[in-house]
């Protein structure tokens, strides 16, 4: 069984610790925005380590839309590469934990539809996309 390596980004690691430590009762929103957050447990593609990545909660039915925005940075977040290498993730949504498979959305029409849902859930996603030439990837996590 691989070890969990916390995010080197302090506030992220703290959110994961609070979220999981409270069994999904605390730390479930983005700071004081009240906007819901999920935790995506994924496998480090180089270390094989367990990585836990908080993302905004955007849902399409029972599926979760995972947006590799990283605040509009020029490069993809590293978890993007983890999901491409191993799409099997575990998603914690408050007290619910579900094993899912994430597929990167490449069909333009499907991506447009899911992007619209994601931006409605978290409007800053559009600002992030507007400030970078990088096409922000979108995954859809579906129950296995
Ligand atoms: N990030 C988003 O992209 N989208 C969101 O909607 C989002 C919401 C959100 C809400 C709350 C919160 O606390 C954070 C939120 N974040 C969101 C930030 C998100 O959780 C990540 O911190 C951010 O996207 C950056 O992801 P990252 O995977 O690039 O993280 C870095 C800081 C990191 O963890 N680096 C590690 C390190 O040691 O430098 C390595 C991580 C890793 O996965 N390594 C792989 C391995 O093998 O272990 C190798 C990866 C490779 O290919 O090199």
Tab-separated table of C-alpha atoms and ligand atoms in Angstrom:
chain	number	residue	atom	x	y	z
A	1	UNK	CA	0.000	0.000	0.000
A	2	UNK	CA	1.525	3.353	-1.058
A	3	UNK	CA	1.961	6.228	1.345
A	4	UNK	CA	-0.071	9.418	1.293
A	5	UNK	CA	2.050	12.452	0.517
A	6	UNK	CA	0.272	15.686	1.483
A	7	UNK	CA	0.265	18.631	-0.895
A	8	UNK	CA	3.291	20.883	-0.398
A	9	UNK	CA	0.772	23.720	-0.580
A	10	UNK	CA	-0.029	24.227	3.113
A	11	UNK	CA	-3.576	25.508	2.824
A	12	UNK	CA	-4.450	22.632	0.512
A	13	UNK	CA	-2.995	19.976	2.823
A	14	UNK	CA	-4.801	21.597	5.749
A	15	UNK	CA	-8.122	21.553	3.907
A	16	UNK	CA	-7.704	17.837	3.165
A	17	UNK	CA	-6.823	17.124	6.802
A	18	UNK	CA	-9.847	19.050	8.117
A	19	UNK	CA	-12.203	17.587	5.507
A	20	UNK	CA	-11.176	13.969	6.050
A	21	UNK	CA	-10.523	14.338	9.771
A	22	UNK	CA	-14.106	15.553	10.262
A	23	UNK	CA	-15.506	12.784	8.016
A	24	UNK	CA	-16.674	15.445	5.609
A	25	UNK	CA	-18.375	17.710	8.119
A	26	UNK	CA	-15.802	20.533	8.088
A	27	UNK	CA	-13.476	22.066	5.512
A	28	UNK	CA	-16.006	21.292	2.785
A	29	UNK	CA	-16.076	24.725	1.154
A	30	UNK	CA	-13.565	27.032	-0.510
A	31	UNK	CA	-12.488	29.281	2.342
A	32	UNK	CA	-15.425	31.571	3.249
A	33	UNK	CA	-17.072	31.453	-0.180
A	34	UNK	CA	-19.526	28.771	0.924
A	35	UNK	CA	-18.863	27.045	-2.413
A	36	UNK	CA	-18.609	23.250	-2.047
A	37	UNK	CA	-15.357	21.342	-2.490
A	38	UNK	CA	-14.682	17.654	-3.116
A	39	UNK	CA	-11.480	15.700	-2.462
A	40	UNK	CA	-10.096	13.640	-5.362
A	41	UNK	CA	-7.722	10.899	-4.244
A	42	UNK	CA	-5.385	10.031	-7.093
A	43	UNK	CA	-2.127	8.126	-7.659
A	44	UNK	CA	1.173	9.945	-8.236
A	45	UNK	CA	2.295	8.910	-11.714
A	46	UNK	CA	5.995	9.046	-10.744
A	47	UNK	CA	5.976	8.171	-7.032
A	48	UNK	CA	2.943	5.885	-6.970
A	49	UNK	CA	2.051	7.843	-3.840
A	50	UNK	CA	-1.497	8.610	-2.742
A	51	UNK	CA	-2.305	12.230	-3.564
A	52	UNK	CA	-5.381	14.090	-2.339
A	53	UNK	CA	-6.551	17.035	-4.406
A	54	UNK	CA	-9.399	19.345	-3.342
A	55	UNK	CA	-11.401	20.618	-6.309
A	56	UNK	CA	-14.566	22.697	-6.643
A	57	UNK	CA	-17.697	20.554	-6.689
A	58	UNK	CA	-19.406	20.653	-10.094
A	59	UNK	CA	-21.794	17.829	-10.905
A	60	UNK	CA	-23.479	16.484	-14.023
A	61	UNK	CA	-26.068	14.100	-12.638
A	62	UNK	CA	-24.127	11.608	-10.507
A	63	UNK	CA	-20.881	12.460	-12.284
A	64	UNK	CA	-18.269	14.998	-11.181
A	65	UNK	CA	-16.675	17.558	-13.471
A	66	UNK	CA	-12.977	17.956	-12.590
A	67	UNK	CA	-11.414	21.174	-13.884
A	68	UNK	CA	-7.612	21.318	-14.107
A	69	UNK	CA	-7.606	25.107	-13.786
A	70	UNK	CA	-4.807	25.737	-11.271
A	71	UNK	CA	-5.882	29.370	-11.169
A	72	UNK	CA	-5.191	29.850	-14.868
A	73	UNK	CA	-1.464	29.028	-14.530
A	74	UNK	CA	0.415	28.411	-17.794
A	75	UNK	CA	0.956	24.705	-16.978
A	76	UNK	CA	-1.455	21.955	-16.040
A	77	UNK	CA	-1.601	21.003	-12.367
A	78	UNK	CA	0.392	17.841	-11.678
A	79	UNK	CA	-2.747	15.935	-10.698
A	80	UNK	CA	-3.803	16.302	-14.352
A	81	UNK	CA	-0.880	14.069	-15.352
A	82	UNK	CA	-1.730	11.630	-12.561
A	83	UNK	CA	-5.294	11.249	-13.872
A	84	UNK	CA	-4.104	10.772	-17.452
A	85	UNK	CA	-1.726	8.037	-16.232
A	86	UNK	CA	-4.271	6.389	-13.892
A	87	UNK	CA	-7.894	7.530	-14.250
A	88	UNK	CA	-9.126	5.536	-11.260
A	89	UNK	CA	-9.827	7.947	-8.424
A	90	UNK	CA	-11.778	8.098	-5.218
A	91	UNK	CA	-14.006	11.120	-4.765
A	92	UNK	CA	-15.078	12.311	-1.346
A	93	UNK	CA	-18.105	14.584	-1.423
A	94	UNK	CA	-18.761	15.461	2.216
A	95	UNK	CA	-19.566	12.144	3.877
A	96	UNK	CA	-19.898	10.250	0.579
A	97	UNK	CA	-16.874	8.395	-0.848
A	98	UNK	CA	-17.168	6.920	-4.367
A	99	UNK	CA	-14.711	5.038	-6.573
A	100	UNK	CA	-14.846	6.650	-10.035
A	101	UNK	CA	-13.031	6.705	-13.334
A	102	UNK	CA	-12.047	10.084	-14.776
A	103	UNK	CA	-11.987	10.577	-18.526
A	104	UNK	CA	-10.626	13.689	-20.159
A	105	UNK	CA	-13.319	15.334	-22.276
A	106	UNK	CA	-12.059	15.854	-25.830
A	107	UNK	CA	-15.354	16.209	-27.743
A	108	UNK	CA	-15.859	19.968	-28.223
A	109	UNK	CA	-19.634	19.920	-27.743
A	110	UNK	CA	-19.438	17.775	-24.588
A	111	UNK	CA	-16.642	19.944	-23.184
A	112	UNK	CA	-18.686	23.114	-23.887
A	113	UNK	CA	-21.698	21.640	-22.065
A	114	UNK	CA	-19.678	20.492	-19.047
A	115	UNK	CA	-17.665	23.729	-18.980
A	116	UNK	CA	-20.946	25.665	-18.734
A	117	UNK	CA	-21.996	23.621	-15.716
A	118	UNK	CA	-18.551	24.050	-14.089
A	119	UNK	CA	-18.528	27.834	-14.596
A	120	UNK	CA	-22.047	28.068	-13.166
A	121	UNK	CA	-20.765	26.235	-10.084
A	122	UNK	CA	-17.558	28.305	-9.855
A	123	UNK	CA	-17.547	31.456	-12.046
A	124	UNK	CA	-13.797	32.144	-11.568
A	125	UNK	CA	-13.093	29.168	-13.864
A	126	UNK	CA	-13.982	31.445	-16.808
A	127	UNK	CA	-11.633	34.170	-15.564
A	128	UNK	CA	-8.870	31.574	-15.296
A	129	UNK	CA	-9.493	30.400	-18.857
A	130	UNK	CA	-9.595	33.997	-20.120
A	131	UNK	CA	-6.163	34.735	-18.651
A	132	UNK	CA	-4.251	31.807	-20.169
A	133	UNK	CA	-3.599	30.387	-23.640
A	134	UNK	CA	-3.654	26.937	-22.031
A	135	UNK	CA	-6.886	25.094	-22.807
A	136	UNK	CA	-7.956	24.173	-19.280
A	137	UNK	CA	-8.661	20.423	-19.302
A	138	UNK	CA	-11.952	19.012	-18.058
A	139	UNK	CA	-12.478	15.468	-16.830
A	140	UNK	CA	-15.738	13.716	-16.134
A	141	UNK	CA	-15.539	11.296	-13.235
A	142	UNK	CA	-18.087	8.497	-13.603
A	143	UNK	CA	-18.928	5.688	-11.217
A	144	UNK	CA	-17.095	2.463	-12.025
B	1	LIG	N1	-7.239	23.295	-8.284
B	1	LIG	C1	-7.779	23.181	-9.543
B	1	LIG	O1	-7.034	22.987	-10.500
B	1	LIG	N2	-9.139	23.263	-9.730
B	1	LIG	C2	-10.004	23.485	-8.717
B	1	LIG	O2	-11.225	23.509	-8.925
B	1	LIG	C3	-9.459	23.629	-7.378
B	1	LIG	C4	-10.268	23.871	-6.246
B	1	LIG	C5	-9.701	23.890	-4.956
B	1	LIG	C6	-10.501	24.055	-3.802
B	1	LIG	C7	-9.931	24.034	-2.532
B	1	LIG	C8	-8.538	23.846	-2.394
B	1	LIG	O3	-7.978	23.793	-1.183
B	1	LIG	C9	-7.716	23.723	-3.529
B	1	LIG	C10	-8.289	23.742	-4.814
B	1	LIG	N3	-7.496	23.572	-5.953
B	1	LIG	C11	-8.052	23.504	-7.210
B	1	LIG	C12	-6.026	23.376	-5.835
B	1	LIG	C13	-5.700	21.887	-6.039
B	1	LIG	O4	-6.089	21.162	-4.882
B	1	LIG	C14	-4.208	21.693	-6.312
B	1	LIG	O5	-3.460	22.088	-5.186
B	1	LIG	C15	-3.751	22.495	-7.503
B	1	LIG	O6	-4.621	22.232	-8.614
B	1	LIG	C16	-2.333	22.130	-7.900
B	1	LIG	O7	-2.286	20.749	-8.154
B	1	LIG	P1	-0.863	20.024	-8.243
B	1	LIG	O8	-1.139	18.535	-8.372
B	1	LIG	O9	-0.028	20.665	-9.269
B	1	LIG	O10	-0.271	20.271	-6.778
B	1	LIG	C17	1.106	20.528	-6.522
B	1	LIG	C18	1.175	21.735	-5.603
B	1	LIG	C19	1.694	19.292	-5.841
B	1	LIG	O11	0.990	18.635	-5.087
B	1	LIG	N4	2.968	19.016	-6.123
B	1	LIG	C20	3.657	17.884	-5.496
B	1	LIG	C21	5.066	18.306	-5.169
B	1	LIG	O12	5.681	17.606	-4.352
B	1	LIG	O13	5.525	19.315	-5.755
B	1	LIG	C22	3.707	16.690	-6.451
B	1	LIG	C23	2.317	16.225	-6.775
B	1	LIG	C24	2.231	14.975	-7.625
B	1	LIG	O14	1.152	14.530	-7.914
B	1	LIG	N5	3.383	14.372	-8.054
B	1	LIG	C25	3.311	13.184	-8.893
B	1	LIG	C26	3.738	11.931	-8.152
B	1	LIG	O15	4.183	10.984	-8.798
B	1	LIG	O16	3.576	11.898	-6.900
B	1	LIG	C27	4.149	13.428	-10.137
B	1	LIG	C28	3.458	14.420	-11.014
B	1	LIG	C29	4.306	14.708	-12.263
B	1	LIG	O17	3.887	14.272	-13.330
B	1	LIG	O18	5.366	15.318	-12.091
